[in-house]
Amino acid sequence: MSDDLACRVDRHALPSLLETVRQEGNEIMIFVGNRGCVQIFTGALEKLAPMRGWLNISILLLPCICAEESVDEVWGDPQADFGRTRHQRRMFAKDGTQIAQLYGQRSEGHPEQTQWRQQVDRLTREGQPA
């Protein structure tokens, strides 16, 4: 994937990305929000359990539960941050509402995890072979 352009990625690959993150044990950040509130989940994934159309993600015993069918698009887009680039994956509903953002965990002003970058680079552009 190009470092400077946003692109749509295969939304069905998101559970496998999260499973890779869980198996490899690196910490991530998941931002889930709406107009009035943002919940930030930070840490290593302890549990990832698909269950009848729902994806149950647990970080530090805090559940983050996502209805898989509500995710219409997933986009990968780099963001400039203190002169560095960080790579996120953003999930959107059919109406364009952002559902969540995923990042590799990092401290402000520090580079993103090499491991996270390798994990998100495994997601392919939609319609492209892996």
GROMACS .gro file of C-alpha atoms in nm:
model
  130
    1MET     CA    1   0.000   0.000   0.000
    2SER     CA    2   0.123   0.350  -0.074
    3ASP     CA    3   0.232   0.544   0.233
    4ASP     CA    4   0.056   0.864   0.132
    5LEU     CA    5  -0.289   0.763   0.010
    6ALA     CA    6  -0.602   0.638   0.179
    7CYS     CA    7  -0.743   0.320   0.034
    8ARG     CA    8  -1.035   0.093   0.098
    9VAL     CA    9  -0.931  -0.247   0.230
   10ASP     CA   10  -1.116  -0.577   0.251
   11ARG     CA   11  -1.356  -0.544   0.545
   12HIS     CA   12  -1.373  -0.922   0.582
   13ALA     CA   13  -1.000  -0.927   0.666
   14LEU     CA   14  -1.049  -0.725   0.986
   15PRO     CA   15  -1.116  -1.027   1.213
   16SER     CA   16  -0.799  -1.195   1.084
   17LEU     CA   17  -0.600  -0.875   1.151
   18LEU     CA   18  -0.730  -0.871   1.508
   19GLU     CA   19  -0.654  -1.242   1.551
   20THR     CA   20  -0.296  -1.181   1.431
   21VAL     CA   21  -0.262  -0.896   1.681
   22ARG     CA   22  -0.398  -1.122   1.958
   23GLN     CA   23  -0.162  -1.408   1.871
   24GLU     CA   24   0.145  -1.184   1.840
   25GLY     CA   25   0.060  -1.001   2.164
   26ASN     CA   26   0.134  -0.643   2.062
   27GLU     CA   27  -0.080  -0.368   2.211
   28ILE     CA   28  -0.329  -0.169   2.006
   29MET     CA   29  -0.569   0.119   2.061
   30ILE     CA   30  -0.933   0.105   1.953
   31PHE     CA   31  -1.123   0.434   1.952
   32VAL     CA   32  -1.502   0.393   1.953
   33GLY     CA   33  -1.712   0.704   1.967
   34ASN     CA   34  -2.002   0.920   1.872
   35ARG     CA   35  -2.066   1.295   1.883
   36GLY     CA   36  -2.067   1.309   2.262
   37CYS     CA   37  -1.825   1.044   2.385
   38VAL     CA   38  -1.514   0.848   2.289
   39GLN     CA   39  -1.413   0.522   2.455
   40ILE     CA   40  -1.049   0.423   2.406
   41PHE     CA   41  -0.947   0.062   2.454
   42THR     CA   42  -0.568   0.023   2.489
   43GLY     CA   43  -0.367  -0.293   2.545
   44ALA     CA   44  -0.305  -0.643   2.419
   45LEU     CA   45  -0.610  -0.833   2.295
   46GLU     CA   46  -0.696  -1.093   2.556
   47LYS     CA   47  -0.991  -1.248   2.378
   48LEU     CA   48  -1.136  -1.238   2.030
   49ALA     CA   49  -1.458  -1.434   1.991
   50PRO     CA   50  -1.685  -1.424   1.687
   51MET     CA   51  -2.039  -1.506   1.797
   52ARG     CA   52  -2.342  -1.513   1.563
   53GLY     CA   53  -2.256  -1.199   1.368
   54TRP     CA   54  -2.087  -1.022   1.656
   55LEU     CA   55  -1.715  -0.979   1.714
   56ASN     CA   56  -1.636  -0.975   2.087
   57ILE     CA   57  -1.298  -0.809   2.151
   58SER     CA   58  -1.159  -0.796   2.506
   59ILE     CA   59  -0.873  -0.573   2.622
   60LEU     CA   60  -0.791  -0.574   2.995
   61LEU     CA   61  -1.126  -0.743   3.061
   62LEU     CA   62  -1.313  -0.454   2.894
   63PRO     CA   63  -1.537  -0.583   2.618
   64CYS     CA   64  -1.568  -0.403   2.285
   65ILE     CA   65  -1.846  -0.572   2.090
   66CYS     CA   66  -1.901  -0.500   1.721
   67ALA     CA   67  -2.185  -0.617   1.497
   68GLU     CA   68  -1.985  -0.743   1.198
   69GLU     CA   69  -2.267  -0.678   0.949
   70SER     CA   70  -2.273  -0.311   1.053
   71VAL     CA   71  -1.920  -0.263   0.914
   72ASP     CA   72  -1.968  -0.160   0.551
   73GLU     CA   73  -1.621  -0.026   0.470
   74VAL     CA   74  -1.271  -0.037   0.617
   75TRP     CA   75  -1.017   0.222   0.512
   76GLY     CA   76  -0.646   0.238   0.566
   77ASP     CA   77  -0.503   0.585   0.574
   78PRO     CA   78  -0.175   0.722   0.700
   79GLN     CA   79  -0.175   1.023   0.932
   80ALA     CA   80   0.108   1.265   0.996
   81ASP     CA   81   0.193   1.288   1.365
   82PHE     CA   82   0.487   1.492   1.494
   83GLY     CA   83   0.670   1.445   1.166
   84ARG     CA   84   0.610   1.071   1.164
   85THR     CA   85   0.347   0.861   0.993
   86ARG     CA   86   0.108   0.636   1.179
   87HIS     CA   87  -0.123   0.391   1.011
   88GLN     CA   88  -0.480   0.343   1.116
   89ARG     CA   89  -0.770   0.132   1.006
   90ARG     CA   90  -1.108   0.304   1.016
   91MET     CA   91  -1.441   0.121   1.014
   92PHE     CA   92  -1.753   0.283   0.868
   93ALA     CA   93  -2.125   0.198   0.859
   94LYS     CA   94  -2.335   0.220   0.540
   95ASP     CA   95  -2.449   0.572   0.626
   96GLY     CA   96  -2.086   0.689   0.648
   97THR     CA   97  -2.079   0.700   1.027
   98GLN     CA   98  -1.740   0.608   1.167
   99ILE     CA   99  -1.766   0.303   1.393
  100ALA     CA  100  -1.408   0.274   1.519
  101GLN     CA  101  -1.043   0.356   1.455
  102LEU     CA  102  -0.760   0.111   1.521
  103TYR     CA  103  -0.395   0.203   1.581
  104GLY     CA  104  -0.087   0.034   1.715
  105GLN     CA  105  -0.039   0.147   2.075
  106ARG     CA  106   0.227   0.415   2.115
  107SER     CA  107   0.313   0.712   2.331
  108GLU     CA  108   0.272   1.062   2.192
  109GLY     CA  109   0.575   1.174   1.994
  110HIS     CA  110   0.708   0.820   1.953
  111PRO     CA  111   0.705   0.620   1.629
  112GLU     CA  112   0.439   0.360   1.568
  113GLN     CA  113   0.515  -0.007   1.628
  114THR     CA  114   0.694  -0.180   1.341
  115GLN     CA  115   0.491  -0.490   1.426
  116TRP     CA  116   0.159  -0.301   1.385
  117ARG     CA  117   0.272  -0.159   1.052
  118GLN     CA  118   0.355  -0.508   0.926
  119GLN     CA  119   0.018  -0.637   1.046
  120VAL     CA  120  -0.189  -0.367   0.874
  121ASP     CA  121   0.021  -0.394   0.558
  122ARG     CA  122  -0.105  -0.753   0.526
  123LEU     CA  123  -0.455  -0.621   0.460
  124THR     CA  124  -0.503  -0.586   0.088
  125ARG     CA  125  -0.673  -0.315  -0.109
  126GLU     CA  126  -1.030  -0.419  -0.176
  127GLY     CA  127  -1.047  -0.639  -0.484
  128GLN     CA  128  -0.672  -0.702  -0.496
  129PRO     CA  129  -0.511  -1.041  -0.438
  130ALA     CA  130  -0.323  -1.095  -0.113
   0.00000   0.00000   0.00000
